[in-house]
C-alpha cells in the first residue's frame, strides 16, 4: 500500500483518462460457486438438453455425476451411457461410430449421454461430436464434462442454440454452459468430511484462495488437499509460513 502512490504517479500519465490502473477489489467472477443445483435441474427434468459443465480438476464434477446417475437409474428409470473422452478406443474407432452404437435403440428422453473428459477430445473429434448431436438435440439429454473451455467450444454451443431457435420445438430443449469455480466453502466442506483439523482447514483454505488469486482458477484442486495436509503435519509445518510454498 505504501508503494501504491508512487506507482500511480509514475504510470498515471500513461493510463487513459479515467482508467483505473489499480482496482480496489477484483471484479466478481462469472463462474458459479456450486454447479449441483443448476445441473440437477436439468438432470431431473424430462426435457432434452445439452449441458457443458466446466470447472478446474478435482472440483467434484465426476463424483457428483457418479452419485446422481444411480438415483436417475434407480428412481427415474433413466438409461445412461457414459463415455470417456480420453479413452484409447478412439484410436481405432470414430467417435460418431461409438456414440451411435451406444445409444442405438434408446428411448429418447429416458436416455442420458455423459461424455467425461470432453476437453481431451481433439478439435476434429469435437466437431464430429457436435455434428452427430445436431439432429438429436430435440430428443437426447447430454452432459459434457470438462476441466477447461476455449473459444471454439463456446462457438459450438452458440451454434447449437441458434439451431434450436430455428426449430418449431426449440424452446423445449436447452443448451447451457455451466462454468464453476472451486470456492473456499466447498474446500472447507470437503475437509470437514475428511476430518481435517480446524487449524489445518484454515491454512489450506487460505492457501487455495491465495493461489487462485495469484495463478488463476486452474491452480487449485480438491486433489491437493491431502498433500497440503501432509505438508502441514510435517516438521515445522503449521508454524512455518513457507511450508505450503
Short mmCIF file of C-alpha atoms in Angstrom, two decimals:
data_model
loop_
_atom_site.label_atom_id
_atom_site.label_comp_id
_atom_site.label_asym_id
_atom_site.label_seq_id
_atom_site.Cartn_x
_atom_site.Cartn_y
_atom_site.Cartn_z
CA UNK A 1 0.00 0.00 0.00
CA UNK A 2 2.93 2.38 0.69
CA UNK A 3 4.20 1.96 -2.88
CA UNK A 4 0.84 2.50 -4.50
CA UNK A 5 1.02 6.35 -4.70
CA UNK A 6 4.43 6.12 -6.38
CA UNK A 7 3.10 3.65 -8.96
CA UNK A 8 0.10 5.85 -9.63
CA UNK A 9 2.30 8.92 -10.03
CA UNK A 10 4.72 7.13 -12.35
CA UNK A 11 2.14 5.44 -14.55
CA UNK A 12 -0.65 7.97 -14.26
CA UNK A 13 0.28 9.79 -17.47
CA UNK A 14 0.45 6.52 -19.39
CA UNK A 15 -3.05 5.44 -18.41
CA UNK A 16 -6.05 6.55 -20.43
CA UNK A 17 -8.04 9.34 -18.86
CA UNK A 18 -10.47 7.91 -16.33
CA UNK A 19 -8.90 4.43 -16.47
CA UNK A 20 -8.11 2.76 -13.20
CA UNK A 21 -4.65 1.26 -13.14
CA UNK A 22 -5.36 -0.40 -9.82
CA UNK A 23 -8.66 -1.90 -8.78
CA UNK A 24 -9.71 -1.69 -5.16
CA UNK A 25 -11.43 -5.05 -5.50
CA UNK A 26 -11.17 -7.76 -8.18
CA UNK A 27 -14.22 -7.96 -10.49
CA UNK A 28 -16.80 -10.56 -9.46
CA UNK A 29 -16.37 -13.95 -11.09
CA UNK A 30 -18.90 -15.04 -13.69
CA UNK A 31 -18.39 -18.63 -12.56
CA UNK A 32 -20.80 -20.38 -10.23
CA UNK A 33 -19.65 -21.48 -6.83
CA UNK A 34 -21.69 -24.68 -6.88
CA UNK A 35 -22.86 -26.38 -10.06
CA UNK A 36 -25.03 -29.04 -8.41
CA UNK A 37 -28.35 -27.16 -8.30
CA UNK A 38 -28.04 -25.89 -11.88
CA UNK A 39 -27.04 -29.28 -13.28
CA UNK A 40 -29.56 -31.18 -11.14
CA UNK A 41 -32.37 -29.01 -12.51
CA UNK A 42 -31.68 -30.38 -15.98
CA UNK A 43 -30.81 -33.94 -14.99
CA UNK A 44 -34.10 -34.48 -13.16
CA UNK A 45 -36.19 -32.84 -15.86
CA UNK A 46 -37.67 -34.86 -18.71
CA UNK A 47 -36.86 -32.18 -21.27
CA UNK A 48 -33.91 -32.75 -23.63
CA UNK A 49 -30.82 -30.64 -23.02
CA UNK A 50 -27.14 -30.19 -23.76
CA UNK A 51 -25.03 -29.04 -20.81
CA UNK A 52 -21.31 -28.34 -20.93
CA UNK A 53 -20.04 -28.43 -17.34
CA UNK A 54 -16.65 -26.78 -16.88
CA UNK A 55 -14.57 -26.40 -13.73
CA UNK A 56 -10.99 -26.95 -12.54
CA UNK A 57 -9.92 -30.58 -11.98
CA UNK A 58 -10.84 -32.07 -8.65
CA UNK A 59 -13.91 -29.85 -8.13
CA UNK A 60 -16.24 -32.84 -7.80
CA UNK A 61 -17.81 -32.97 -11.28
CA UNK A 62 -17.28 -36.66 -11.95
CA UNK A 63 -18.01 -37.57 -8.32
CA UNK A 64 -21.36 -35.76 -8.44
CA UNK A 65 -22.30 -37.42 -11.72
CA UNK A 66 -21.40 -40.87 -10.35
CA UNK A 67 -23.65 -40.28 -7.33
CA UNK A 68 -26.51 -38.81 -9.35
CA UNK A 69 -26.54 -41.43 -12.09
CA UNK A 70 -27.55 -44.11 -9.58
CA UNK A 71 -30.53 -42.02 -8.47
CA UNK A 72 -31.53 -41.39 -12.08
CA UNK A 73 -31.34 -45.07 -12.93
CA UNK A 74 -32.99 -46.37 -9.76
CA UNK A 75 -35.68 -43.75 -9.15
CA UNK A 76 -36.40 -42.42 -12.64
CA UNK A 77 -35.57 -45.34 -14.93
CA UNK A 78 -33.10 -43.30 -16.96
CA UNK A 79 -30.86 -45.25 -19.30
CA UNK A 80 -27.33 -43.83 -19.07
CA UNK A 81 -24.41 -44.09 -21.45
CA UNK A 82 -21.08 -42.85 -20.10
CA UNK A 83 -18.20 -42.18 -22.43
CA UNK A 84 -14.59 -41.22 -21.61
CA UNK A 85 -13.14 -38.62 -23.95
CA UNK A 86 -9.62 -39.78 -23.11
CA UNK A 87 -10.27 -43.44 -23.96
CA UNK A 88 -7.74 -45.28 -26.13
CA UNK A 89 -10.60 -46.78 -28.11
CA UNK A 90 -10.78 -43.52 -30.05
CA UNK A 91 -7.52 -44.52 -31.73
CA UNK A 92 -9.22 -47.36 -33.60
CA UNK A 93 -12.85 -46.17 -33.82
CA UNK A 94 -14.54 -42.92 -34.76
CA UNK A 95 -16.38 -41.05 -32.05
CA UNK A 96 -19.63 -40.95 -34.02
CA UNK A 97 -19.49 -44.72 -34.55
CA UNK A 98 -19.06 -45.38 -30.83
CA UNK A 99 -21.81 -42.96 -29.79
CA UNK A 100 -24.28 -44.27 -32.34
CA UNK A 101 -23.67 -47.82 -31.17
CA UNK A 102 -24.08 -46.77 -27.54
CA UNK A 103 -27.44 -45.02 -27.92
CA UNK A 104 -28.88 -47.27 -30.61
CA UNK A 105 -32.38 -48.36 -29.63
CA UNK A 106 -32.63 -45.91 -26.72
CA UNK A 107 -35.91 -44.29 -25.78
CA UNK A 108 -35.44 -40.58 -26.37
CA UNK A 109 -35.88 -38.56 -23.20
CA UNK A 110 -35.20 -41.58 -20.98
CA UNK A 111 -31.59 -41.71 -22.21
CA UNK A 112 -28.74 -39.64 -20.81
CA UNK A 113 -25.36 -39.42 -22.53
CA UNK A 114 -22.39 -38.39 -20.36
CA UNK A 115 -19.11 -37.50 -22.07
CA UNK A 116 -16.43 -37.13 -19.40
CA UNK A 117 -13.00 -35.61 -20.15
CA UNK A 118 -14.56 -33.69 -23.05
CA UNK A 119 -11.53 -31.38 -23.10
CA UNK A 120 -9.33 -34.34 -24.05
CA UNK A 121 -11.04 -34.70 -27.42
CA UNK A 122 -9.18 -33.27 -30.40
CA UNK A 123 -10.69 -30.37 -32.34
CA UNK A 124 -11.73 -32.77 -35.11
CA UNK A 125 -13.38 -35.11 -32.60
CA UNK A 126 -15.29 -32.22 -31.04
CA UNK A 127 -16.55 -31.23 -34.48
CA UNK A 128 -17.55 -34.84 -35.08
CA UNK A 129 -19.37 -34.95 -31.75
CA UNK A 130 -21.43 -31.82 -32.41
CA UNK A 131 -22.24 -32.93 -35.93
CA UNK A 132 -23.51 -36.21 -34.51
CA UNK A 133 -25.57 -34.35 -31.91
CA UNK A 134 -27.07 -31.90 -34.41
CA UNK A 135 -30.21 -33.91 -35.22
CA UNK A 136 -30.54 -35.41 -31.74
CA UNK A 137 -30.78 -32.30 -29.56
CA UNK A 138 -34.57 -32.46 -29.60
CA UNK A 139 -34.67 -35.91 -28.02
CA UNK A 140 -31.40 -36.62 -26.23
CA UNK A 141 -30.11 -35.43 -22.86
CA UNK A 142 -26.37 -34.78 -22.90
CA UNK A 143 -23.79 -33.72 -20.30
CA UNK A 144 -20.26 -32.86 -21.43
CA UNK A 145 -17.75 -32.66 -18.55
CA UNK A 146 -14.53 -30.67 -18.98
CA UNK A 147 -11.72 -29.09 -16.99
CA UNK A 148 -11.34 -26.19 -19.40
CA UNK A 149 -13.06 -24.48 -22.31
CA UNK A 150 -11.88 -22.47 -25.31
CA UNK A 151 -13.46 -20.07 -27.79
CA UNK A 152 -14.24 -22.89 -30.24
CA UNK A 153 -16.29 -24.68 -27.59
CA UNK A 154 -18.27 -21.51 -26.96
CA UNK A 155 -18.87 -21.14 -30.71
CA UNK A 156 -20.18 -24.71 -30.90
CA UNK A 157 -22.65 -24.05 -28.09
CA UNK A 158 -23.78 -20.79 -29.72
CA UNK A 159 -24.33 -22.65 -32.99
CA UNK A 160 -26.46 -25.26 -31.19
CA UNK A 161 -28.54 -22.52 -29.56
CA UNK A 162 -29.22 -20.93 -32.95
CA UNK A 163 -30.22 -24.30 -34.37
CA UNK A 164 -32.71 -24.82 -31.54
CA UNK A 165 -34.20 -21.36 -32.00
CA UNK A 166 -34.89 -22.13 -35.65
CA UNK A 167 -36.77 -25.33 -34.82
CA UNK A 168 -40.53 -25.29 -34.00
CA UNK A 169 -39.94 -27.15 -30.73
CA UNK A 170 -36.64 -25.46 -29.95
CA UNK A 171 -37.96 -23.90 -26.75
CA UNK A 172 -38.44 -27.37 -25.25
CA UNK A 173 -34.71 -28.12 -25.10
CA UNK A 174 -31.84 -26.21 -23.54
CA UNK A 175 -28.21 -25.62 -24.49
CA UNK A 176 -26.37 -24.50 -21.36
CA UNK A 177 -22.82 -23.67 -20.34
CA UNK A 178 -22.18 -24.13 -16.61
CA UNK A 179 -18.80 -22.72 -15.57
CA UNK A 180 -17.87 -23.25 -11.95
CA UNK A 181 -15.06 -22.40 -9.58
CA UNK A 182 -13.74 -24.14 -6.50
CA UNK A 183 -14.90 -21.94 -3.64
CA UNK A 184 -13.49 -21.70 -0.14
CA UNK A 185 -16.79 -23.02 1.19
CA UNK A 186 -16.51 -26.14 -0.99
CA UNK A 187 -12.89 -26.73 0.08
CA UNK A 188 -13.88 -26.45 3.74
CA UNK A 189 -16.88 -28.74 3.21
CA UNK A 190 -14.63 -31.44 1.78
CA UNK A 191 -12.05 -31.02 4.55
CA UNK A 192 -14.73 -31.39 7.22
CA UNK A 193 -15.89 -34.62 5.58
CA UNK A 194 -12.29 -35.88 5.66
CA UNK A 195 -11.87 -34.88 9.31
CA UNK A 196 -9.02 -32.43 8.73
CA UNK A 197 -8.35 -30.48 11.91
CA UNK A 198 -9.89 -26.98 12.18
CA UNK A 199 -6.43 -25.38 12.32
CA UNK A 200 -5.28 -27.09 9.13
CA UNK A 201 -8.56 -26.30 7.39
CA UNK A 202 -7.91 -22.59 7.86
CA UNK A 203 -4.38 -22.80 6.45
CA UNK A 204 -5.35 -24.98 3.46
CA UNK A 205 -8.40 -22.89 2.56
CA UNK A 206 -6.33 -19.71 2.76
CA UNK A 207 -3.66 -21.26 0.53
CA UNK A 208 -6.30 -22.24 -2.07
CA UNK A 209 -7.82 -18.75 -2.16
CA UNK A 210 -4.40 -17.11 -2.44
CA UNK A 211 -3.23 -19.49 -5.16
CA UNK A 212 -6.37 -18.82 -7.20
CA UNK A 213 -5.91 -15.06 -6.95
CA UNK A 214 -2.25 -15.26 -7.99
CA UNK A 215 -2.20 -18.11 -10.51
CA UNK A 216 -5.82 -18.48 -11.64
CA UNK A 217 -8.69 -20.95 -11.28
CA UNK A 218 -6.83 -23.96 -12.67
CA UNK A 219 -4.12 -23.77 -10.00
CA UNK A 220 -6.31 -25.26 -7.26
CA UNK A 221 -7.97 -28.63 -6.92
CA UNK A 222 -9.55 -30.77 -4.24
CA UNK A 223 -6.90 -33.32 -5.14
CA UNK A 224 -4.35 -31.05 -3.47
CA UNK A 225 -5.97 -31.17 -0.04
CA UNK A 226 -4.38 -34.42 1.15
CA UNK A 227 -0.92 -33.32 0.02
CA UNK A 228 -1.25 -29.96 1.73
CA UNK A 229 -2.46 -31.70 4.87
CA UNK A 230 0.66 -33.90 4.90
CA UNK A 231 2.95 -30.90 4.42
CA UNK A 232 1.38 -29.03 7.32
CA UNK A 233 1.61 -32.06 9.57
CA UNK A 234 5.31 -32.43 8.75
CA UNK A 235 8.22 -30.94 10.71
CA UNK A 236 7.59 -27.25 11.30
CA UNK A 237 4.52 -27.41 9.07
CA UNK A 238 1.92 -25.08 10.60
CA UNK A 239 4.48 -22.87 12.28
CA UNK A 240 6.50 -22.44 9.12
CA UNK A 241 4.81 -20.00 6.77
CA UNK A 242 6.84 -21.15 3.79
CA UNK A 243 5.70 -24.79 4.21
CA UNK A 244 2.97 -24.51 1.63
CA UNK A 245 5.12 -22.60 -0.84
#
